[in-house]
Amino acid sequence: MNAADTAWIIVATALVLFMTLPGLALFYGGLVRARNVLSVFMQTYAIACLMSVLWLVFGYSIAFGNDGGATSVWGGLGKMFLSGVTVDSLSGTLPEVLFFAFQMTFAIITPALIVGAYVERIGFGFVLLFSGLWMLLCYAPVVHWIWGGGMMADGGIFGEIGVRDFAGGIVVHETAGLAALVIAVMLGARKHRTTPPHAPWMVMIGAAMLWVGWFGFNGGSQLAADGGAAMALTVTHISAATASLTWALWERIKYGKASLVGLVTGTIAGLASITPASGFVGPVEALVIGAIAGVLCQEAVNFVRNKAKIDDTLDVFAVHGVGGIFGTIMIAMFGQGTWTAQLGALAIVGIFTVVVTYVLVKLVSLITPLRVDEETEVNGLDLAVHGERAYDIAS
């Protein structure tokens, strides 16, 4: 065990949990109507709790179990409930129980990202049952394929050099983005699609927390306290800052005004785009990735909303999905991975995610309602579903 590595990953684990609680909750909560903000907090918080338990019981074993070799599709159930893992067990230079906890925070935020696609109209029971099954049957296997020594790692189906995904461009952002798009299409649009965000200040605070937490997300994925972690953290910051500026500039050119919500959404686009590449590129490449991401993801938002007419309410696919896919491609563009592995992994994981998500939505909706009734949607989920309200005056 390396004490410095261990200390850094303990901090990184806390930072990644901080991204979801309260970062993502505030970011999403500020974007919805005032009468739905508590429902967003509730969904995000409950997902964090449920994923933690499921990661202990099944998820970690499926993702990082030892069953199978370089072509395996899952890790088996040998590490259920952390079976065989003690305080002395090691994963590289880290205590394995710490590696478990670090990866658990990724398993929390990935299904929580999908919340943005279905806010203001989703059934709470559906959120929990779907998110739990999706994490186990979609997210955890993909983790195994790419990070757990499975079929897409080095020596797997793509040959000696496997897919390069440093911190989750495919594993986190592509899977969450595509799942969000599928649910948005199957769920249908909100009754009130044009209501502006009720609290842009809350969106900014949430985005700022996500930005800080992302240092643990990308810097921690080095799994060591060294120059690689420092570089990952630095390029993450450069990409986020650059994408924020290009998003705001593009907004100013197109619409005459640069908005706060736009500026901070650009931040998230830059963070998502650099995530897969953060361990493989330097500051100049990060500058390029961020500059393109701010415009690319904004145009993706416009396409999904206005051309495709899909109510992916908080732009999960356009920002996270497109950003993660773009960053994964840029790894090959900069010569840090093979085109076959990068594009092949994007295609296989993409198809797998769409199919699993579609099937799960169909199955879970047979057990618990997918969508609330019209009266509940109009009056707001906070009072109707949870018996609480955030404000005395509601928008």
C-alpha positions as semicolon CSV with decimal commas, in nm:
position;residue;x (nm);y (nm);z (nm)
1;M;0,000;0,000;0,000
2;N;0,118;0,352;-0,085
3;A;0,017;0,606;0,179
4;A;0,021;0,909;-0,053
5;D;-0,191;0,733;-0,317
6;T;-0,433;0,618;-0,049
7;A;-0,468;0,967;0,100
8;W;-0,537;1,123;-0,241
9;I;-0,801;0,865;-0,340
10;I;-0,977;0,908;-0,005
11;V;-1,006;1,279;-0,090
12;A;-1,105;1,203;-0,450
13;T;-1,379;0,967;-0,331
14;A;-1,529;1,246;-0,122
15;L;-1,501;1,488;-0,415
16;V;-1,687;1,257;-0,653
17;L;-1,967;1,200;-0,402
18;F;-1,979;1,580;-0,362
19;M;-2,049;1,602;-0,737
20;T;-2,382;1,425;-0,687
21;L;-2,461;1,538;-0,334
22;P;-2,522;1,827;-0,352
23;G;-2,363;1,940;-0,684
24;L;-2,577;1,762;-0,941
25;A;-2,890;1,797;-0,725
26;L;-2,850;2,177;-0,715
27;F;-2,754;2,201;-1,084
28;Y;-3,064;2,009;-1,191
29;G;-3,286;2,155;-0,919
30;G;-3,229;2,512;-1,033
31;L;-3,323;2,426;-1,392
32;V;-3,676;2,301;-1,319
33;R;-3,994;2,479;-1,207
34;A;-4,007;2,583;-0,841
35;R;-4,283;2,330;-0,773
36;N;-4,055;2,043;-0,882
37;V;-3,721;2,130;-0,721
38;L;-3,766;1,901;-0,419
39;S;-3,859;1,608;-0,643
40;V;-3,526;1,650;-0,822
41;F;-3,341;1,660;-0,489
42;M;-3,536;1,353;-0,377
43;Q;-3,460;1,155;-0,694
44;T;-3,089;1,239;-0,685
45;Y;-3,048;1,170;-0,313
46;A;-3,248;0,844;-0,321
47;I;-3,049;0,720;-0,623
48;A;-2,726;0,787;-0,431
49;C;-2,850;0,580;-0,138
50;L;-2,983;0,292;-0,348
51;M;-2,676;0,268;-0,575
52;S;-2,450;0,254;-0,268
53;V;-2,629;-0,053;-0,135
54;L;-2,654;-0,222;-0,476
55;W;-2,286;-0,156;-0,550
56;L;-2,199;-0,340;-0,229
57;V;-2,433;-0,632;-0,295
58;F;-2,385;-0,693;-0,669
59;G;-2,239;-0,401;-0,862
60;Y;-1,875;-0,412;-0,757
61;S;-1,855;-0,786;-0,819
62;I;-2,012;-0,757;-1,166
63;A;-1,773;-0,475;-1,258
64;F;-1,449;-0,581;-1,091
65;G;-1,490;-0,947;-1,004
66;N;-1,222;-1,195;-1,106
67;D;-1,437;-1,439;-1,305
68;G;-1,334;-1,472;-1,669
69;G;-1,035;-1,336;-1,859
70;A;-0,959;-1,074;-2,120
71;T;-1,272;-1,156;-2,319
72;S;-1,511;-1,174;-2,024
73;V;-1,842;-0,989;-2,030
74;W;-1,890;-0,965;-1,654
75;G;-1,696;-1,016;-1,334
76;G;-1,924;-1,273;-1,180
77;L;-2,065;-1,274;-0,827
78;G;-1,755;-1,379;-0,635
79;K;-1,717;-1,041;-0,464
80;M;-2,077;-0,990;-0,355
81;F;-2,092;-0,800;-0,024
82;L;-1,714;-0,749;-0,064
83;S;-1,659;-1,119;-0,006
84;G;-1,291;-1,189;0,053
85;V;-1,201;-0,821;0,079
86;T;-1,031;-0,722;0,407
87;V;-0,853;-0,410;0,530
88;D;-0,530;-0,568;0,403
89;S;-0,655;-0,650;0,051
90;L;-0,489;-0,439;-0,216
91;S;-0,595;-0,308;-0,557
92;G;-0,269;-0,184;-0,704
93;T;-0,120;0,049;-0,442
94;L;-0,458;0,113;-0,275
95;P;-0,662;-0,074;-0,016
96;E;-0,922;-0,257;-0,221
97;V;-1,201;-0,132;0,003
98;L;-1,099;0,225;-0,095
99;F;-1,102;0,135;-0,465
100;F;-1,451;-0,009;-0,404
101;A;-1,565;0,318;-0,244
102;F;-1,412;0,535;-0,518
103;Q;-1,583;0,333;-0,792
104;M;-1,907;0,339;-0,591
105;T;-1,924;0,717;-0,631
106;F;-1,910;0,669;-1,010
107;A;-2,192;0,415;-0,987
108;I;-2,391;0,678;-0,797
109;I;-2,349;0,970;-1,035
110;T;-2,401;0,780;-1,362
111;P;-2,770;0,689;-1,310
112;A;-2,817;1,024;-1,131
113;L;-2,715;1,204;-1,452
114;I;-3,012;1,042;-1,629
115;V;-3,250;1,223;-1,390
116;G;-3,215;1,533;-1,609
117;A;-3,402;1,365;-1,896
118;Y;-3,724;1,287;-1,710
119;V;-3,769;1,553;-1,441
120;E;-4,113;1,708;-1,378
121;R;-4,317;1,412;-1,503
122;I;-4,164;1,083;-1,388
123;G;-4,301;0,840;-1,130
124;F;-4,078;0,816;-0,822
125;G;-4,112;0,438;-0,796
126;F;-4,002;0,409;-1,157
127;V;-3,693;0,622;-1,086
128;L;-3,571;0,388;-0,812
129;L;-3,650;0,055;-0,977
130;F;-3,520;0,158;-1,318
131;S;-3,204;0,321;-1,182
132;G;-3,116;0,017;-0,970
133;L;-3,164;-0,232;-1,253
134;W;-2,992;-0,006;-1,507
135;M;-2,683;0,034;-1,288
136;L;-2,653;-0,343;-1,244
137;L;-2,744;-0,457;-1,596
138;C;-2,604;-0,174;-1,812
139;Y;-2,348;0,035;-1,623
140;A;-2,167;-0,238;-1,426
141;P;-2,106;-0,468;-1,727
142;V;-1,969;-0,176;-1,931
143;V;-1,735;-0,090;-1,642
144;H;-1,611;-0,449;-1,649
145;W;-1,556;-0,445;-2,027
146;I;-1,341;-0,130;-2,016
147;W;-1,200;-0,081;-1,664
148;G;-1,238;-0,427;-1,510
149;G;-1,010;-0,617;-1,747
150;G;-1,298;-0,738;-1,963
151;M;-1,342;-0,776;-2,334
152;M;-1,256;-0,418;-2,438
153;A;-0,942;-0,381;-2,225
154;D;-0,588;-0,438;-2,355
155;G;-0,562;-0,787;-2,509
156;G;-0,938;-0,810;-2,559
157;I;-1,153;-0,797;-2,871
158;F;-0,970;-0,493;-3,011
159;G;-0,627;-0,654;-2,987
160;E;-0,321;-0,560;-2,787
161;I;-0,432;-0,198;-2,741
162;G;-0,782;-0,181;-2,599
163;V;-1,015;0,115;-2,565
164;R;-0,882;0,423;-2,390
165;D;-1,133;0,580;-2,153
166;F;-0,950;0,743;-1,864
167;A;-1,239;0,855;-1,643
168;G;-1,565;0,767;-1,814
169;G;-1,637;0,921;-2,155
170;I;-1,790;0,590;-2,261
171;V;-1,847;0,424;-1,923
172;V;-2,027;0,720;-1,765
173;H;-2,122;0,986;-2,019
174;E;-2,213;0,784;-2,327
175;T;-2,418;0,533;-2,128
176;A;-2,601;0,799;-1,925
177;G;-2,652;1,024;-2,227
178;L;-2,800;0,753;-2,449
179;A;-3,015;0,615;-2,168
180;A;-3,147;0,968;-2,111
181;L;-3,233;1,006;-2,478
182;V;-3,416;0,673;-2,490
183;I;-3,621;0,755;-2,179
184;A;-3,701;1,105;-2,306
185;V;-3,839;0,962;-2,630
186;M;-4,041;0,688;-2,457
187;L;-4,172;0,920;-2,185
188;G;-4,280;1,204;-2,408
189;A;-4,260;1,579;-2,354
190;R;-4,367;1,782;-2,051
191;K;-4,690;1,983;-2,059
192;H;-4,489;2,299;-1,986
193;R;-4,180;2,285;-2,205
194;T;-4,108;2,657;-2,220
195;T;-4,093;2,745;-1,849
196;P;-3,749;2,897;-1,779
197;P;-3,520;2,773;-1,498
198;H;-3,663;2,888;-1,164
199;A;-3,326;2,956;-0,998
200;P;-3,024;3,027;-1,224
201;W;-2,821;3,107;-0,911
202;M;-2,878;2,751;-0,790
203;V;-2,766;2,616;-1,129
204;M;-2,442;2,813;-1,099
205;I;-2,371;2,688;-0,747
206;G;-2,437;2,329;-0,856
207;A;-2,214;2,366;-1,162
208;A;-1,935;2,513;-0,948
209;M;-1,958;2,215;-0,712
210;L;-1,947;1,978;-1,009
211;W;-1,638;2,157;-1,140
212;V;-1,456;2,121;-0,807
213;G;-1,570;1,761;-0,766
214;W;-1,450;1,677;-1,117
215;F;-1,092;1,716;-0,994
216;G;-1,155;1,399;-0,793
217;F;-1,340;1,237;-1,083
218;N;-1,058;1,280;-1,336
219;G;-0,757;1,337;-1,111
220;G;-0,858;1,043;-0,894
221;S;-0,885;0,813;-1,194
222;Q;-0,505;0,809;-1,207
223;L;-0,538;0,601;-0,886
224;A;-0,212;0,754;-0,765
225;A;-0,076;1,076;-0,616
226;D;0,166;1,165;-0,895
227;G;0,227;1,387;-1,196
228;G;-0,035;1,203;-1,398
229;A;-0,303;1,295;-1,146
230;A;-0,184;1,657;-1,144
231;M;-0,193;1,673;-1,524
232;A;-0,540;1,517;-1,537
233;L;-0,664;1,775;-1,287
234;T;-0,504;2,060;-1,482
235;V;-0,636;1,965;-1,825
236;T;-0,979;1,913;-1,672
237;H;-0,978;2,271;-1,547
238;I;-0,848;2,414;-1,877
239;S;-1,115;2,236;-2,081
240;A;-1,394;2,345;-1,846
241;A;-1,284;2,709;-1,851
242;T;-1,244;2,717;-2,229
243;A;-1,577;2,550;-2,302
244;S;-1,754;2,794;-2,068
245;L;-1,616;3,086;-2,269
246;T;-1,689;2,941;-2,613
247;W;-2,045;2,845;-2,510
248;A;-2,109;3,200;-2,385
249;L;-1,948;3,356;-2,694
250;W;-2,149;3,136;-2,931
251;E;-2,465;3,223;-2,739
252;R;-2,381;3,595;-2,767
253;I;-2,320;3,566;-3,141
254;K;-2,642;3,373;-3,207
255;Y;-2,887;3,531;-2,962
256;G;-2,734;3,865;-2,867
257;K;-2,688;3,778;-2,499
258;A;-2,467;3,542;-2,299
259;S;-2,659;3,383;-2,013
260;L;-2,540;3,254;-1,676
261;V;-2,713;2,920;-1,734
262;G;-2,539;2,899;-2,072
263;L;-2,198;2,982;-1,929
264;V;-2,217;2,712;-1,662
265;T;-2,368;2,455;-1,900
266;G;-2,059;2,516;-2,113
267;T;-1,854;2,428;-1,806
268;I;-2,023;2,088;-1,782
269;A;-1,977;2,032;-2,158
270;G;-1,605;2,099;-2,122
271;L;-1,578;1,869;-1,821
272;A;-1,765;1,583;-1,988
273;S;-1,560;1,616;-2,308
274;I;-1,220;1,609;-2,137
275;T;-1,314;1,319;-1,906
276;P;-1,212;1,026;-2,132
277;A;-0,899;1,206;-2,253
278;S;-0,783;1,364;-1,926
279;G;-0,514;1,102;-1,863
280;F;-0,379;1,110;-2,218
281;V;-0,355;1,476;-2,327
282;G;-0,177;1,797;-2,226
283;P;-0,299;2,154;-2,173
284;V;-0,295;2,254;-2,542
285;E;-0,509;1,956;-2,642
286;A;-0,740;2,037;-2,350
287;L;-0,773;2,390;-2,484
288;V;-0,879;2,251;-2,823
289;I;-1,122;1,999;-2,674
290;G;-1,285;2,263;-2,454
291;A;-1,308;2,522;-2,729
292;I;-1,488;2,282;-2,961
293;A;-1,707;2,131;-2,687
294;G;-1,864;2,466;-2,596
295;V;-1,999;2,511;-2,948
296;L;-2,056;2,143;-3,035
297;C;-2,267;2,064;-2,729
298;Q;-2,468;2,386;-2,764
299;E;-2,555;2,295;-3,121
300;A;-2,644;1,944;-3,003
301;V;-2,884;2,100;-2,750
302;N;-3,048;2,301;-3,028
303;F;-3,076;1,997;-3,252
304;V;-3,231;1,768;-2,990
305;R;-3,474;2,035;-2,866
306;N;-3,572;2,218;-3,182
307;K;-3,506;1,984;-3,474
308;A;-3,567;1,640;-3,324
309;K;-3,835;1,781;-3,086
310;I;-3,719;1,550;-2,805
311;D;-3,779;1,675;-2,450
312;D;-3,451;1,563;-2,295
313;T;-3,540;1,821;-2,035
314;L;-3,201;1,919;-1,893
315;D;-2,997;1,824;-2,203
316;V;-2,832;1,511;-2,067
317;F;-2,761;1,359;-2,408
318;A;-2,653;1,682;-2,578
319;V;-2,407;1,777;-2,303
320;H;-2,294;1,451;-2,142
321;G;-2,355;1,204;-2,424
322;V;-2,219;1,417;-2,707
323;G;-1,936;1,547;-2,489
324;G;-1,828;1,199;-2,383
325;I;-1,842;1,066;-2,738
326;F;-1,650;1,366;-2,872
327;G;-1,378;1,330;-2,608
328;T;-1,344;0,959;-2,679
329;I;-1,292;1,028;-3,050
330;M;-1,037;1,300;-2,974
331;I;-0,819;1,043;-2,795
332;A;-0,767;0,866;-3,128
333;M;-0,735;1,201;-3,307
334;F;-0,441;1,290;-3,084
335;G;-0,282;0,948;-3,139
336;Q;-0,335;0,816;-2,788
337;G;-0,561;0,523;-2,886
338;T;-0,655;0,324;-3,194
339;W;-0,946;0,427;-3,413
340;T;-1,071;0,069;-3,415
341;A;-1,089;0,045;-3,038
342;Q;-1,231;0,395;-2,978
343;L;-1,503;0,381;-3,245
344;G;-1,572;0,011;-3,190
345;A;-1,628;0,062;-2,817
346;L;-1,854;0,362;-2,880
347;A;-2,066;0,155;-3,121
348;I;-2,090;-0,160;-2,909
349;V;-2,159;0,023;-2,582
350;G;-2,403;0,253;-2,760
351;I;-2,611;-0,030;-2,902
352;F;-2,596;-0,222;-2,574
353;T;-2,708;0,083;-2,374
354;V;-3,000;0,164;-2,604
355;V;-3,128;-0,194;-2,605
356;V;-3,092;-0,250;-2,228
357;T;-3,249;0,088;-2,148
358;Y;-3,545;0,029;-2,382
359;V;-3,614;-0,317;-2,240
360;L;-3,585;-0,195;-1,880
361;V;-3,822;0,098;-1,939
362;K;-4,080;-0,142;-2,085
363;L;-4,042;-0,395;-1,803
364;V;-4,032;-0,149;-1,514
365;S;-4,334;0,043;-1,646
366;L;-4,533;-0,281;-1,614
367;I;-4,458;-0,281;-1,241
368;T;-4,477;0,088;-1,149
369;P;-4,614;0,385;-1,350
370;L;-4,364;0,548;-1,583
371;R;-4,535;0,887;-1,574
372;V;-4,744;1,076;-1,321
373;D;-5,099;1,180;-1,411
374;E;-5,163;1,516;-1,578
375;E;-5,296;1,685;-1,265
376;T;-4,985;1,590;-1,066
377;E;-4,760;1,715;-1,346
378;V;-4,940;2,050;-1,370
379;N;-4,952;2,106;-0,994
380;G;-4,593;1,992;-0,942
381;L;-4,436;1,676;-0,805
382;D;-4,315;1,830;-0,480
383;L;-4,654;1,859;-0,312
384;A;-4,839;1,585;-0,502
385;V;-4,576;1,310;-0,469
386;H;-4,366;1,407;-0,167
387;G;-4,602;1,627;0,038
388;E;-4,355;1,913;0,064
389;R;-4,286;2,244;-0,109
390;A;-3,962;2,436;-0,144
391;Y;-4,109;2,786;-0,148
392;D;-4,424;2,966;-0,035
393;I;-4,448;3,127;-0,380
394;A;-4,426;2,877;-0,665
395;S;-4,345;2,934;-1,033
